[in-house]
């Protein structure tokens, strides 16, 4: 069980894609961008698989998130965990569904990376 001491605590989070969560509540639709990673868009190769992987990580679990930033679209950029996953971004990278976006993460998820390091340089 998660004790929600984080900036944002979600119940019923839905994966929009491999690096975005949505929380629907009466009168609100909140989109949260996972900090420090880049996953393929839904229509890109691997996009549906990335969404499915993130959905499996948050399904039927409370998600606690710390606000890291706000992106240019006004979305909160967050670092999140569940009762079974200590960092959703790292887990998505570890599973091969996202890459460490060093431009924003400063290399925080490089240790989680399964891809060839040269391929990750495209995101710098």
Short mmCIF file of N, CA and C in Angstrom, two decimals:
data_model
loop_
_atom_site.label_atom_id
_atom_site.label_comp_id
_atom_site.label_asym_id
_atom_site.label_seq_id
_atom_site.Cartn_x
_atom_site.Cartn_y
_atom_site.Cartn_z
N UNK A 1 0.83 -1.19 0.00
CA UNK A 1 0.00 0.00 0.00
C UNK A 1 0.88 1.25 0.00
N UNK A 2 0.51 2.23 -0.79
CA UNK A 2 1.26 3.48 -0.89
C UNK A 2 0.68 4.50 0.08
N UNK A 3 1.54 5.13 0.84
CA UNK A 3 1.15 6.29 1.62
C UNK A 3 1.43 7.50 0.76
N UNK A 4 0.41 8.28 0.48
CA UNK A 4 0.56 9.38 -0.47
C UNK A 4 1.10 10.63 0.18
N UNK A 5 2.41 10.73 0.19
CA UNK A 5 3.09 11.92 0.67
C UNK A 5 3.67 12.69 -0.51
N UNK A 6 3.45 12.17 -1.69
CA UNK A 6 3.99 12.78 -2.90
C UNK A 6 3.16 14.00 -3.29
N UNK A 7 3.67 14.74 -4.26
CA UNK A 7 2.96 15.93 -4.74
C UNK A 7 1.63 15.55 -5.38
N UNK A 8 1.58 14.40 -6.05
CA UNK A 8 0.38 13.96 -6.74
C UNK A 8 0.18 12.48 -6.43
N UNK A 9 -1.02 12.11 -6.03
CA UNK A 9 -1.33 10.70 -5.80
C UNK A 9 -2.54 10.35 -6.65
N UNK A 10 -2.40 9.34 -7.50
CA UNK A 10 -3.43 8.99 -8.45
C UNK A 10 -4.04 7.64 -8.15
N UNK A 11 -5.31 7.55 -8.36
CA UNK A 11 -6.00 6.27 -8.35
C UNK A 11 -6.76 6.22 -9.66
N UNK A 12 -6.66 5.14 -10.37
CA UNK A 12 -7.32 5.04 -11.67
C UNK A 12 -6.54 5.68 -12.80
N UNK A 13 -5.23 5.69 -12.70
CA UNK A 13 -4.39 6.25 -13.77
C UNK A 13 -4.49 5.37 -15.01
N UNK A 14 -4.53 6.01 -16.18
CA UNK A 14 -4.62 5.32 -17.46
C UNK A 14 -3.43 5.73 -18.31
N UNK A 15 -2.82 4.75 -18.98
CA UNK A 15 -1.69 5.05 -19.87
C UNK A 15 -2.22 5.57 -21.20
N UNK A 16 -1.78 6.77 -21.58
CA UNK A 16 -2.12 7.34 -22.88
C UNK A 16 -1.14 6.83 -23.93
N UNK A 17 0.12 6.80 -23.56
CA UNK A 17 1.18 6.22 -24.37
C UNK A 17 2.26 5.75 -23.41
N UNK A 18 3.45 5.50 -23.89
CA UNK A 18 4.49 4.94 -23.04
C UNK A 18 5.13 5.90 -22.06
N UNK A 19 4.81 7.19 -22.17
CA UNK A 19 5.39 8.16 -21.23
C UNK A 19 4.37 9.19 -20.73
N UNK A 20 3.09 8.90 -20.89
CA UNK A 20 2.04 9.82 -20.44
C UNK A 20 0.93 9.06 -19.74
N UNK A 21 0.53 9.57 -18.58
CA UNK A 21 -0.59 9.03 -17.82
C UNK A 21 -1.74 10.03 -17.84
N UNK A 22 -2.97 9.53 -17.74
CA UNK A 22 -4.15 10.38 -17.64
C UNK A 22 -4.93 9.98 -16.40
N UNK A 23 -5.44 10.96 -15.72
CA UNK A 23 -6.32 10.73 -14.59
C UNK A 23 -7.63 11.43 -14.89
N UNK A 24 -8.70 10.65 -14.97
CA UNK A 24 -10.02 11.21 -15.18
C UNK A 24 -10.74 11.28 -13.85
N UNK A 25 -11.27 12.43 -13.55
CA UNK A 25 -12.09 12.61 -12.36
C UNK A 25 -13.20 13.58 -12.75
N UNK A 26 -14.26 13.63 -11.97
CA UNK A 26 -15.38 14.51 -12.34
C UNK A 26 -14.91 15.94 -12.62
N UNK A 27 -15.17 16.40 -13.84
CA UNK A 27 -14.83 17.76 -14.22
C UNK A 27 -13.37 18.00 -14.56
N UNK A 28 -12.53 16.97 -14.49
CA UNK A 28 -11.10 17.16 -14.75
C UNK A 28 -10.56 16.01 -15.58
N UNK A 29 -9.59 16.34 -16.39
CA UNK A 29 -8.84 15.36 -17.16
C UNK A 29 -7.39 15.80 -17.07
N UNK A 30 -6.63 15.16 -16.22
CA UNK A 30 -5.24 15.55 -15.96
C UNK A 30 -4.29 14.62 -16.69
N UNK A 31 -3.42 15.20 -17.52
CA UNK A 31 -2.38 14.43 -18.22
C UNK A 31 -1.05 14.71 -17.56
N UNK A 32 -0.31 13.64 -17.30
CA UNK A 32 0.99 13.73 -16.63
C UNK A 32 2.05 13.11 -17.52
N UNK A 33 3.13 13.82 -17.73
CA UNK A 33 4.24 13.34 -18.56
C UNK A 33 5.31 12.77 -17.64
N UNK A 34 5.72 11.52 -17.88
CA UNK A 34 6.77 10.92 -17.07
C UNK A 34 8.09 11.63 -17.35
N UNK A 35 8.80 11.94 -16.29
CA UNK A 35 10.05 12.70 -16.36
C UNK A 35 11.20 11.86 -16.88
N UNK A 36 12.01 12.46 -17.77
CA UNK A 36 13.30 11.91 -18.12
C UNK A 36 13.35 10.81 -19.14
N UNK A 37 12.20 10.44 -19.72
CA UNK A 37 12.21 9.37 -20.71
C UNK A 37 11.46 9.80 -21.96
N UNK A 38 11.71 9.07 -23.04
CA UNK A 38 10.98 9.26 -24.28
C UNK A 38 10.57 7.88 -24.77
N UNK A 39 9.27 7.72 -25.01
CA UNK A 39 8.72 6.48 -25.56
C UNK A 39 8.14 6.79 -26.93
N UNK A 40 8.00 5.79 -27.79
CA UNK A 40 7.43 6.04 -29.11
C UNK A 40 5.98 6.52 -29.00
N UNK A 41 5.56 7.35 -29.94
CA UNK A 41 4.16 7.77 -30.01
C UNK A 41 3.32 6.56 -30.43
N UNK A 42 2.04 6.60 -30.15
CA UNK A 42 1.16 5.47 -30.41
C UNK A 42 1.26 4.96 -31.84
N UNK A 43 1.31 5.85 -32.81
CA UNK A 43 1.33 5.44 -34.22
C UNK A 43 2.71 5.05 -34.72
N UNK A 44 3.73 5.23 -33.89
CA UNK A 44 5.08 4.85 -34.27
C UNK A 44 5.33 3.38 -33.91
N UNK A 45 6.36 2.81 -34.50
CA UNK A 45 6.73 1.43 -34.19
C UNK A 45 7.00 1.30 -32.69
N UNK A 46 6.38 0.34 -32.06
CA UNK A 46 6.56 0.10 -30.63
C UNK A 46 5.68 0.95 -29.74
N UNK A 47 4.92 1.87 -30.32
CA UNK A 47 4.08 2.76 -29.52
C UNK A 47 2.97 2.05 -28.76
N UNK A 48 2.27 1.16 -29.44
CA UNK A 48 1.19 0.43 -28.78
C UNK A 48 1.74 -0.47 -27.68
N UNK A 49 2.88 -1.09 -27.94
CA UNK A 49 3.51 -1.95 -26.94
C UNK A 49 3.94 -1.14 -25.72
N UNK A 50 4.46 0.06 -25.95
CA UNK A 50 4.88 0.92 -24.84
C UNK A 50 3.68 1.31 -23.98
N UNK A 51 2.58 1.68 -24.63
CA UNK A 51 1.37 2.02 -23.87
C UNK A 51 0.88 0.82 -23.06
N UNK A 52 0.88 -0.33 -23.67
CA UNK A 52 0.44 -1.54 -22.98
C UNK A 52 1.33 -1.83 -21.77
N UNK A 53 2.63 -1.65 -21.92
CA UNK A 53 3.56 -1.91 -20.81
C UNK A 53 3.32 -0.94 -19.66
N UNK A 54 3.14 0.34 -19.96
CA UNK A 54 2.88 1.31 -18.89
C UNK A 54 1.52 1.03 -18.24
N UNK A 55 0.54 0.66 -19.05
CA UNK A 55 -0.78 0.33 -18.51
C UNK A 55 -0.69 -0.83 -17.53
N UNK A 56 0.11 -1.83 -17.87
CA UNK A 56 0.27 -2.99 -16.98
C UNK A 56 0.91 -2.58 -15.66
N UNK A 57 1.83 -1.61 -15.69
CA UNK A 57 2.51 -1.17 -14.47
C UNK A 57 1.60 -0.41 -13.53
N UNK A 58 0.60 0.30 -14.07
CA UNK A 58 -0.26 1.14 -13.22
C UNK A 58 -1.65 0.56 -13.00
N UNK A 59 -1.98 -0.51 -13.69
CA UNK A 59 -3.32 -1.08 -13.62
C UNK A 59 -3.71 -1.46 -12.19
N UNK A 60 -4.85 -0.93 -11.76
CA UNK A 60 -5.42 -1.25 -10.44
C UNK A 60 -4.48 -0.95 -9.28
N UNK A 61 -3.60 0.03 -9.45
CA UNK A 61 -2.66 0.41 -8.39
C UNK A 61 -2.71 1.91 -8.18
N UNK A 62 -2.58 2.35 -6.94
CA UNK A 62 -2.38 3.78 -6.74
C UNK A 62 -0.99 4.16 -7.23
N UNK A 63 -0.89 5.33 -7.82
CA UNK A 63 0.36 5.83 -8.36
C UNK A 63 0.70 7.13 -7.63
N UNK A 64 1.88 7.20 -7.05
CA UNK A 64 2.33 8.41 -6.36
C UNK A 64 3.38 9.08 -7.23
N UNK A 65 3.26 10.40 -7.40
CA UNK A 65 4.16 11.14 -8.29
C UNK A 65 4.68 12.39 -7.61
N UNK A 66 5.93 12.71 -7.91
CA UNK A 66 6.54 13.96 -7.48
C UNK A 66 6.66 14.87 -8.69
N UNK A 67 6.23 16.10 -8.54
CA UNK A 67 6.30 17.08 -9.62
C UNK A 67 7.75 17.50 -9.82
N UNK A 68 8.23 17.36 -11.06
CA UNK A 68 9.60 17.73 -11.40
C UNK A 68 9.65 19.04 -12.19
N UNK A 69 8.62 19.24 -13.03
CA UNK A 69 8.62 20.39 -13.94
C UNK A 69 7.23 20.49 -14.57
N UNK A 70 7.05 21.47 -15.44
CA UNK A 70 5.86 21.60 -16.28
C UNK A 70 6.37 21.77 -17.70
N UNK A 71 5.84 20.97 -18.64
CA UNK A 71 6.35 21.04 -20.01
C UNK A 71 5.73 22.19 -20.79
N UNK A 72 6.15 22.35 -22.03
CA UNK A 72 5.69 23.48 -22.84
C UNK A 72 4.21 23.41 -23.19
N UNK A 73 3.59 22.25 -22.96
CA UNK A 73 2.16 22.10 -23.20
C UNK A 73 1.35 22.30 -21.91
N UNK A 74 2.04 22.62 -20.84
CA UNK A 74 1.37 22.85 -19.56
C UNK A 74 1.12 21.59 -18.76
N UNK A 75 1.65 20.46 -19.22
CA UNK A 75 1.47 19.21 -18.48
C UNK A 75 2.47 19.12 -17.34
N UNK A 76 2.02 18.63 -16.19
CA UNK A 76 2.98 18.33 -15.12
C UNK A 76 3.94 17.23 -15.59
N UNK A 77 5.21 17.41 -15.35
CA UNK A 77 6.23 16.39 -15.65
C UNK A 77 6.60 15.78 -14.31
N UNK A 78 6.40 14.46 -14.20
CA UNK A 78 6.43 13.82 -12.89
C UNK A 78 7.32 12.58 -12.86
N UNK A 79 7.80 12.29 -11.68
CA UNK A 79 8.52 11.05 -11.39
C UNK A 79 7.58 10.23 -10.51
N UNK A 80 7.22 9.02 -10.95
CA UNK A 80 6.16 8.26 -10.29
C UNK A 80 6.62 6.87 -9.86
N UNK A 81 5.91 6.35 -8.86
CA UNK A 81 6.12 4.97 -8.42
C UNK A 81 4.79 4.37 -7.98
N UNK A 82 4.78 3.05 -7.89
CA UNK A 82 3.63 2.32 -7.35
C UNK A 82 4.12 1.49 -6.18
N UNK A 83 3.24 0.67 -5.65
CA UNK A 83 3.64 -0.20 -4.55
C UNK A 83 4.60 -1.30 -4.99
N UNK A 84 4.66 -1.56 -6.30
CA UNK A 84 5.52 -2.63 -6.80
C UNK A 84 6.67 -2.14 -7.69
N UNK A 85 6.63 -0.89 -8.13
CA UNK A 85 7.65 -0.33 -9.02
C UNK A 85 8.18 0.96 -8.40
N UNK A 86 9.48 1.00 -8.13
CA UNK A 86 10.04 2.17 -7.44
C UNK A 86 10.17 3.40 -8.33
N UNK A 87 10.25 3.22 -9.65
CA UNK A 87 10.33 4.36 -10.57
C UNK A 87 9.78 3.90 -11.93
N UNK A 88 8.62 4.42 -12.31
CA UNK A 88 7.99 4.00 -13.56
C UNK A 88 8.86 4.31 -14.77
N UNK A 89 9.53 5.46 -14.77
CA UNK A 89 10.38 5.82 -15.91
C UNK A 89 11.52 4.81 -16.07
N UNK A 90 12.19 4.49 -14.99
CA UNK A 90 13.29 3.53 -15.05
C UNK A 90 12.79 2.16 -15.52
N UNK A 91 11.64 1.77 -15.03
CA UNK A 91 11.09 0.46 -15.42
C UNK A 91 10.74 0.42 -16.90
N UNK A 92 10.20 1.52 -17.44
CA UNK A 92 9.89 1.56 -18.87
C UNK A 92 11.17 1.47 -19.70
N UNK A 93 12.23 2.11 -19.25
CA UNK A 93 13.52 2.03 -19.93
C UNK A 93 14.08 0.61 -19.79
N UNK A 94 14.02 0.06 -18.60
CA UNK A 94 14.55 -1.28 -18.35
C UNK A 94 13.88 -2.32 -19.24
N UNK A 95 12.56 -2.17 -19.43
CA UNK A 95 11.82 -3.12 -20.26
C UNK A 95 12.03 -2.89 -21.76
N UNK A 96 12.71 -1.80 -22.12
CA UNK A 96 12.99 -1.53 -23.52
C UNK A 96 11.89 -0.77 -24.25
N UNK A 97 10.93 -0.20 -23.53
CA UNK A 97 9.82 0.53 -24.15
C UNK A 97 10.06 2.03 -24.21
N UNK A 98 11.11 2.52 -23.59
CA UNK A 98 11.44 3.95 -23.59
C UNK A 98 12.96 4.07 -23.47
N UNK A 99 13.45 5.27 -23.75
CA UNK A 99 14.87 5.54 -23.60
C UNK A 99 15.08 6.69 -22.63
N UNK A 100 16.24 6.70 -22.03
CA UNK A 100 16.64 7.79 -21.15
C UNK A 100 16.80 9.04 -22.01
N UNK A 101 16.03 10.08 -21.71
CA UNK A 101 16.09 11.33 -22.47
C UNK A 101 17.03 12.25 -21.73
N UNK A 102 18.35 12.04 -21.96
CA UNK A 102 19.39 12.73 -21.18
C UNK A 102 19.30 14.25 -21.24
N UNK A 103 18.74 14.77 -22.29
CA UNK A 103 18.57 16.22 -22.40
C UNK A 103 17.79 16.77 -21.21
N UNK A 104 16.85 15.97 -20.71
CA UNK A 104 16.02 16.39 -19.58
C UNK A 104 16.37 15.67 -18.29
N UNK A 105 16.84 14.44 -18.40
CA UNK A 105 17.11 13.65 -17.19
C UNK A 105 18.52 13.83 -16.65
N UNK A 106 19.41 14.37 -17.47
CA UNK A 106 20.81 14.46 -17.07
C UNK A 106 21.46 13.08 -16.96
N UNK A 107 20.87 12.09 -17.62
CA UNK A 107 21.40 10.72 -17.59
C UNK A 107 20.92 9.89 -16.42
N UNK A 108 19.87 10.35 -15.75
CA UNK A 108 19.37 9.65 -14.56
C UNK A 108 18.95 8.21 -14.83
N UNK A 109 18.54 7.91 -16.05
CA UNK A 109 18.06 6.57 -16.36
C UNK A 109 19.02 5.78 -17.25
N UNK A 110 20.21 6.28 -17.43
CA UNK A 110 21.20 5.58 -18.26
C UNK A 110 21.46 4.18 -17.71
N UNK A 111 21.48 4.04 -16.39
CA UNK A 111 21.75 2.73 -15.79
C UNK A 111 20.61 1.75 -16.03
N UNK A 112 19.45 2.24 -16.42
CA UNK A 112 18.29 1.37 -16.69
C UNK A 112 18.27 0.91 -18.14
N UNK A 113 19.06 1.56 -18.99
CA UNK A 113 18.97 1.40 -20.44
C UNK A 113 19.32 0.00 -20.92
N UNK A 114 18.45 -0.53 -21.79
CA UNK A 114 18.71 -1.81 -22.44
C UNK A 114 19.18 -1.63 -23.86
N UNK A 115 19.03 -0.43 -24.43
CA UNK A 115 19.40 -0.23 -25.83
C UNK A 115 20.88 0.08 -25.95
N UNK A 116 21.38 -0.01 -27.15
CA UNK A 116 22.78 0.32 -27.41
C UNK A 116 22.98 1.81 -27.12
N UNK A 117 23.98 2.17 -26.32
CA UNK A 117 24.17 3.58 -25.96
C UNK A 117 24.19 4.54 -27.14
N UNK A 118 24.75 4.14 -28.29
CA UNK A 118 24.80 5.03 -29.45
C UNK A 118 23.40 5.40 -29.92
N UNK A 119 22.45 4.48 -29.83
CA UNK A 119 21.07 4.77 -30.23
C UNK A 119 20.44 5.80 -29.30
N UNK A 120 20.79 5.78 -28.05
CA UNK A 120 20.25 6.74 -27.09
C UNK A 120 20.75 8.15 -27.35
N UNK A 121 21.90 8.28 -28.02
CA UNK A 121 22.47 9.59 -28.29
C UNK A 121 21.58 10.43 -29.19
N UNK A 122 20.68 9.79 -29.95
CA UNK A 122 19.76 10.52 -30.81
C UNK A 122 18.86 11.44 -30.00
N UNK A 123 18.65 11.15 -28.73
CA UNK A 123 17.75 11.93 -27.90
C UNK A 123 18.46 13.06 -27.18
N UNK A 124 19.75 13.20 -27.34
CA UNK A 124 20.48 14.28 -26.66
C UNK A 124 20.14 15.63 -27.25
#
